Tab-separated table of C-alpha atoms in Angstrom:
chain	number	residue	atom	x	y	z
A	168	MET	CA	96.044	81.980	100.968
A	169	THR	CA	96.307	85.500	102.078
A	170	ARG	CA	99.886	86.763	101.946
A	171	ILE	CA	100.658	89.322	104.764
A	172	PHE	CA	104.010	91.165	105.387
A	173	ILE	CA	104.170	92.571	108.932
A	174	VAL	CA	106.528	95.266	109.868
A	175	GLY	CA	106.572	95.159	113.602
A	176	SER	CA	107.996	94.208	116.972
A	177	TYR	CA	109.075	91.492	119.406
A	178	VAL	CA	108.373	92.039	123.050
A	179	GLN	CA	108.834	89.502	125.781
A	180	GLY	CA	105.855	89.496	127.931
A	181	LEU	CA	105.947	89.031	131.719
A	182	THR	CA	102.477	88.781	132.983
A	183	LEU	CA	101.299	88.832	136.644
A	184	THR	CA	97.776	88.830	137.839
A	185	VAL	CA	97.307	91.206	140.822
A	186	PRO	CA	94.216	92.001	142.935
A	187	ARG	CA	94.659	95.735	142.393
A	188	MET	CA	97.352	98.140	141.225
A	189	PRO	CA	99.880	98.783	143.957
A	190	LEU	CA	100.314	102.024	145.872
A	191	ALA	CA	103.592	104.061	145.747
A	192	GLY	CA	106.273	102.088	147.722
A	193	GLU	CA	103.988	99.137	148.295
A	194	ASN	CA	105.040	95.565	147.725
A	195	LEU	CA	101.895	93.803	146.289
A	196	VAL	CA	101.669	89.992	146.051
A	197	GLY	CA	100.087	88.609	142.758
A	198	GLY	CA	99.936	85.198	141.136
A	199	GLY	CA	99.506	83.490	137.948
A	200	PHE	CA	102.862	84.447	136.459
A	201	ASP	CA	103.183	83.837	132.721
A	202	LEU	CA	106.335	84.382	130.638
A	203	GLY	CA	105.733	84.415	126.995
A	204	PRO	CA	106.603	85.996	123.581
A	205	GLY	CA	104.700	88.824	122.361
A	206	GLY	CA	104.945	92.355	120.763
A	207	LYS	CA	102.265	93.652	118.360
A	208	GLY	CA	104.163	92.639	115.247
A	209	THR	CA	104.858	89.181	116.491
A	210	ASN	CA	101.349	88.663	117.924
A	211	GLN	CA	99.707	89.705	114.768
A	212	ALA	CA	102.105	87.590	112.570
A	213	ILE	CA	101.245	84.436	114.766
A	214	ALA	CA	97.567	85.153	114.718
A	215	ALA	CA	97.432	85.572	110.987
A	216	ALA	CA	99.471	82.355	110.512
A	217	ARG	CA	97.005	80.493	112.818
A	218	LEU	CA	94.124	81.819	110.694
A	219	GLY	CA	95.718	80.350	107.525
A	220	ALA	CA	97.667	83.270	106.150
A	221	ARG	CA	101.295	83.069	104.895
A	222	ALA	CA	102.911	85.518	107.277
A	223	GLN	CA	106.208	87.173	106.871
A	224	LEU	CA	107.708	89.447	109.642
A	225	LEU	CA	110.430	91.985	109.675
A	226	ALA	CA	111.503	92.490	113.228
A	227	CYS	CA	114.618	93.280	115.352
A	228	LEU	CA	115.769	91.153	118.260
A	229	GLY	CA	118.454	91.731	120.864
A	230	ASP	CA	121.458	89.346	121.354
A	231	ASP	CA	119.774	87.857	124.479
A	232	ALA	CA	117.943	84.701	125.537
A	233	PHE	CA	114.725	86.438	124.748
A	234	GLY	CA	115.821	86.702	121.094
A	235	ASP	CA	116.593	83.097	121.147
A	236	TRP	CA	113.057	82.413	122.424
A	237	ALA	CA	111.524	84.472	119.676
A	238	LEU	CA	113.315	82.644	116.933
A	239	GLU	CA	112.035	79.366	118.437
A	240	THR	CA	108.627	80.678	118.548
A	241	TYR	CA	108.684	81.748	114.972
A	242	ALA	CA	109.798	78.478	113.880
A	243	ARG	CA	107.181	76.664	115.776
A	244	GLU	CA	104.452	78.890	114.385
A	245	GLY	CA	105.476	78.777	110.885
A	246	ILE	CA	106.471	82.406	110.589
A	247	ASP	CA	108.980	83.221	107.727
A	248	THR	CA	111.953	84.456	109.587
A	249	ARG	CA	114.184	85.618	106.680
A	250	HIS	CA	113.822	89.228	107.759
A	251	ILE	CA	114.461	88.821	111.449
A	252	GLN	CA	117.474	90.761	112.378
A	253	ARG	CA	119.648	90.409	115.762
A	254	ILE	CA	121.104	93.615	117.131
A	255	ALA	CA	124.230	93.406	119.190
A	256	ASN	CA	124.711	94.847	122.531
A	257	ILE	CA	120.997	95.623	123.145
A	258	ASN	CA	118.162	93.888	124.823
A	259	SER	CA	115.166	92.449	123.118
A	260	GLY	CA	111.812	94.333	123.951
A	261	VAL	CA	110.347	93.433	127.194
A	262	ALA	CA	106.782	94.283	128.638
A	263	PHE	CA	105.708	94.048	132.320
A	264	VAL	CA	102.022	93.297	132.361
A	265	ASN	CA	99.717	93.643	135.471
A	266	VAL	CA	96.340	92.110	134.918
A	267	LEU	CA	93.432	92.856	137.234
A	268	PRO	CA	90.601	90.553	138.327
A	269	ASP	CA	88.336	92.031	135.645
A	270	GLY	CA	90.823	91.375	132.922
A	271	GLU	CA	91.909	94.869	132.418
A	272	ASN	CA	95.676	95.444	132.260
A	273	PHE	CA	98.386	98.043	132.878
A	274	ILE	CA	101.647	97.672	130.720
A	275	THR	CA	105.078	99.104	130.797
A	276	ILE	CA	107.461	98.398	127.877
A	277	ASP	CA	111.164	98.715	127.119
A	278	LEU	CA	111.197	98.457	123.283
A	279	GLY	CA	114.929	97.683	123.254
A	280	ALA	CA	115.984	96.308	119.822
A	281	ASN	CA	112.716	97.314	118.202
A	282	MET	CA	113.772	100.871	118.167
A	283	ARG	CA	116.811	100.040	116.041
A	284	MET	CA	114.738	99.199	113.022
A	285	ARG	CA	115.527	101.604	110.145
A	286	PRO	CA	113.611	102.550	106.888
A	287	GLN	CA	116.363	100.913	104.807
A	288	GLN	CA	115.570	97.485	106.285
A	289	VAL	CA	111.897	98.021	104.873
A	290	ARG	CA	113.289	99.068	101.614
A	291	ASP	CA	115.417	95.872	101.395
A	292	CYS	CA	112.256	93.903	101.581
A	293	ALA	CA	110.665	95.587	98.765
A	294	ALA	CA	110.402	92.456	96.573
A	295	GLN	CA	108.765	90.456	99.384
A	296	ILE	CA	106.277	93.321	100.070
A	297	ALA	CA	105.411	93.457	96.470
A	298	ASP	CA	104.591	89.705	96.478
A	299	CYS	CA	102.072	90.227	99.444
A	300	ASP	CA	98.292	91.189	99.519
A	301	ILE	CA	98.552	93.082	102.844
A	302	LEU	CA	101.099	95.206	104.671
A	303	MET	CA	100.520	95.605	108.486
A	304	THR	CA	102.470	97.791	110.883
A	305	GLN	CA	102.177	99.129	114.447
A	306	PHE	CA	103.708	101.785	116.677
A	307	GLU	CA	106.312	99.835	118.478
A	308	ILE	CA	108.968	100.687	115.896
A	309	PRO	CA	110.428	104.092	115.081
A	310	PRO	CA	108.035	106.649	113.415
A	311	GLU	CA	110.214	106.907	110.339
A	312	THR	CA	110.134	103.161	109.780
A	313	VAL	CA	106.314	103.113	110.038
A	314	ARG	CA	106.249	105.715	107.377
A	315	ALA	CA	108.459	103.859	105.176
A	316	ALA	CA	106.627	100.576	105.555
A	317	LEU	CA	103.175	102.159	104.657
A	318	ALA	CA	104.726	104.014	101.735
A	319	GLN	CA	106.414	100.871	100.396
A	320	GLY	CA	103.123	98.954	100.930
A	321	LYS	CA	101.300	101.563	98.778
A	322	VAL	CA	103.797	101.480	96.043
A	323	ALA	CA	103.486	97.553	95.847
A	324	GLY	CA	99.838	97.855	95.640
A	325	ALA	CA	99.234	96.011	98.987
A	326	LEU	CA	96.359	96.753	101.283
A	327	THR	CA	97.886	98.746	104.096
A	328	ILE	CA	96.723	98.465	107.720
A	329	LEU	CA	98.076	100.674	110.403
A	330	ASN	CA	97.481	99.692	114.066
A	331	PRO	CA	98.570	102.815	115.859
A	332	ALA	CA	99.477	101.265	119.091
A	333	PRO	CA	100.640	101.934	121.683
A	334	ALA	CA	99.100	105.337	121.617
A	335	ARG	CA	101.265	108.303	120.531
A	336	ALA	CA	100.959	111.403	118.490
A	337	ALA	CA	101.753	111.179	114.843
A	338	ASP	CA	102.068	113.355	111.738
A	339	PRO	CA	98.389	113.138	110.302
A	340	ALA	CA	100.055	113.000	106.841
A	341	ILE	CA	100.904	109.370	107.487
A	342	LEU	CA	97.228	108.509	107.006
A	343	ARG	CA	97.201	109.214	103.396
A	344	HIS	CA	99.225	105.920	103.084
A	345	VAL	CA	96.659	103.967	105.296
A	346	ASP	CA	93.818	101.849	103.668
A	347	VAL	CA	92.593	100.757	107.056
A	348	LEU	CA	93.383	102.356	110.385
A	349	THR	CA	92.597	100.365	113.572
A	350	PRO	CA	93.008	102.349	116.748
A	351	ASN	CA	91.254	101.956	120.133
A	352	VAL	CA	89.431	105.007	121.392
A	353	PHE	CA	92.308	106.376	123.304
A	354	GLU	CA	94.753	105.951	120.295
A	355	ALA	CA	92.141	107.751	118.034
A	356	ARG	CA	92.329	110.655	120.403
A	357	MET	CA	96.066	110.920	120.452
A	358	LEU	CA	96.143	110.804	116.652
A	359	LEU	CA	93.836	113.721	116.586
A	360	GLY	CA	95.868	115.709	119.156
A	361	LEU	CA	92.934	115.541	121.646
A	362	PRO	CA	93.325	115.019	125.422
A	363	PRO	CA	92.988	111.515	126.765
A	364	THR	CA	89.720	112.529	128.660
A	365	ASP	CA	88.046	113.978	125.407
A	366	ALA	CA	84.438	113.090	125.346
A	367	SER	CA	83.957	113.092	121.574
A	368	PRO	CA	81.776	110.167	120.409
A	369	THR	CA	83.401	107.413	118.578
A	370	PRO	CA	81.692	108.094	115.386
A	371	GLU	CA	82.922	111.657	115.453
A	372	LEU	CA	86.527	110.526	116.113
A	373	ALA	CA	86.280	108.048	113.093
A	374	GLU	CA	84.908	110.828	110.759
A	375	ARG	CA	87.741	113.191	111.568
A	376	LEU	CA	90.307	110.389	110.946
A	377	LEU	CA	88.724	109.529	107.727
A	378	ALA	CA	88.795	113.156	106.707
A	379	LEU	CA	92.601	113.136	107.290
A	380	GLY	CA	93.081	110.569	104.373
A	381	ALA	CA	92.637	107.118	105.789
A	382	GLY	CA	90.697	104.772	103.386
A	383	ALA	CA	88.609	103.275	106.349
A	384	VAL	CA	88.639	103.604	110.136
A	385	VAL	CA	87.982	100.766	112.503
A	386	ILE	CA	87.861	101.819	116.144
A	387	THR	CA	87.947	98.961	118.704
A	388	GLN	CA	85.918	99.545	121.948
A	389	GLY	CA	86.653	96.597	124.227
A	390	ALA	CA	83.517	94.991	125.555
A	391	GLN	CA	81.388	97.259	123.142
A	392	GLY	CA	82.979	95.642	119.968
A	393	ALA	CA	84.125	97.912	117.278
A	394	PHE	CA	82.943	100.831	115.199
A	395	ALA	CA	83.821	100.940	111.448
A	396	LEU	CA	83.550	103.692	108.928
A	397	ASP	CA	84.504	104.038	105.337
A	398	ARG	CA	83.093	106.109	102.380
A	399	GLY	CA	80.383	103.422	101.952
A	400	GLY	CA	78.910	103.797	105.562
A	401	ALA	CA	79.256	102.978	109.125
A	402	LEU	CA	78.830	99.785	111.150
A	403	GLN	CA	78.698	99.095	114.919
A	404	ALA	CA	79.772	95.430	115.535
A	405	PRO	CA	78.961	94.237	118.997
A	406	ALA	CA	81.375	91.978	120.984
A	407	PRO	CA	80.284	88.485	122.273
A	408	ASN	CA	79.261	88.558	125.903
A	409	ILE	CA	82.238	86.982	127.759
A	410	ASP	CA	83.868	87.027	131.165
A	411	ALA	CA	87.334	88.372	130.215
A	412	VAL	CA	90.396	87.164	132.132
A	413	ASP	CA	93.264	88.879	130.395
A	414	VAL	CA	92.672	91.549	127.506
A	415	THR	CA	96.289	91.551	126.673
A	416	GLY	CA	96.615	90.701	122.936
A	417	ALA	CA	92.997	91.077	122.097
A	418	GLY	CA	93.728	94.124	119.752
A	419	ASP	CA	96.336	91.939	118.019
A	420	SER	CA	93.977	89.037	117.434
A	421	PHE	CA	91.417	91.500	116.124
A	422	ASN	CA	93.870	93.134	113.651
A	423	ALA	CA	95.147	89.633	112.276
A	424	ALA	CA	91.555	88.415	111.884
A	425	LEU	CA	90.574	91.659	110.153
A	426	ALA	CA	93.521	91.393	107.785
A	427	VAL	CA	93.016	87.764	106.996
A	428	SER	CA	89.355	88.370	106.424
A	429	LEU	CA	89.964	91.337	104.116
A	430	GLY	CA	92.618	89.331	102.151
A	431	GLU	CA	90.075	86.591	101.540
A	432	GLY	CA	87.872	89.060	99.947
A	433	LYS	CA	85.246	89.782	102.767
A	434	SER	CA	83.651	93.100	102.977
A	435	LEU	CA	84.871	95.540	105.695
A	436	PRO	CA	81.621	94.940	107.710
A	437	ASP	CA	81.939	91.219	107.563
A	438	ALA	CA	85.661	91.338	108.261
A	439	VAL	CA	85.024	93.457	111.284
A	440	ARG	CA	82.562	91.121	112.700
A	441	VAL	CA	84.950	88.267	112.379
A	442	ALA	CA	87.691	90.272	113.960
A	443	VAL	CA	85.496	91.203	117.146
A	444	ARG	CA	85.012	87.483	117.729
A	445	ALA	CA	88.840	86.927	117.307
A	446	GLY	CA	89.357	89.759	119.834
A	447	ALA	CA	86.888	88.392	122.394
A	448	TYR	CA	88.361	84.914	122.036
A	449	ALA	CA	91.876	86.332	123.130
A	450	CYS	CA	90.349	87.638	126.283
A	451	LEU	CA	89.485	84.175	127.562
A	452	HIS	CA	93.124	83.144	128.085
A	453	VAL	CA	95.937	84.417	130.348
A	454	GLY	CA	98.885	85.461	128.213
A	455	VAL	CA	98.822	86.463	124.569
A	456	ILE	CA	99.998	83.484	122.478
A	457	ALA	CA	97.535	80.920	124.287
A	458	GLY	CA	94.701	83.324	123.325
A	459	LEU	CA	95.373	83.550	119.435
A	460	PRO	CA	92.827	81.304	117.760
A	461	THR	CA	93.194	78.922	115.048
A	462	ARG	CA	90.710	78.974	112.162
A	463	ALA	CA	88.969	76.118	113.716
A	464	GLN	CA	88.792	77.547	117.141
A	465	LEU	CA	87.517	80.807	115.837
A	466	ASN	CA	84.826	79.176	113.792
A	467	GLN	CA	83.550	77.303	116.782
A	468	PHE	CA	83.469	80.337	118.960
A	469	ARG	CA	80.261	82.339	119.180
């Protein structure tokens, strides 16, 4: 059983399907409302557990009903909650998700209690991190805590995976602690200090990120699949041909499947191929948690 320690977030998702994005001052009627747990750390922990890993999560919740909901979700999904912390007088993270007819989404987030996570909380988990095969983290917690998590993972000898989402600029020095970096194309540009509209080819972005110190770079490309690069070579893994209904959580499903596969000893190319299928599976469901496959569901999906 792959042992994964996730330093990440909880964000309550409020999802609404809309015919288009509203204009300024417009009240636009949507439908298909979904209210469910989320946040990149939570999603990746649940996805990893469903795929058979032993998942531990360090996360911060507010002292509100959404925090209660999070704990119920973790218990139901078999997530180790010893490191879940409640923060008084602040809300849990919330995300407002508008999903368009083609499955694409627009998300706004209040990270709330997630931004109260401190490096000391990571250091307090040193023994548990040392007992894991893989450490994963994302950008929905403070930058200094991300750095502390990756550094602690390297000290422990764990494989470190950074999913640099949501997109933001970061100190390139952080990549020296990253064994596998998993941005999408937009996030890759942000990490390199490029404008969002930069037209550099994906392989070039991966090469530049690899040169900054990451052990491997896997850039997700939506319907085009993923491009992977390490010092052993490159791979373009195509995505299954599907009719997406909601892409929310696809990246989290991808990252969890990648981590579990690497933890089970698969090569990077084989792990990326599995991860691309997991990401595509998530796009077939409205809301995140419903789209995170079990091992049996993923094995049957082609």
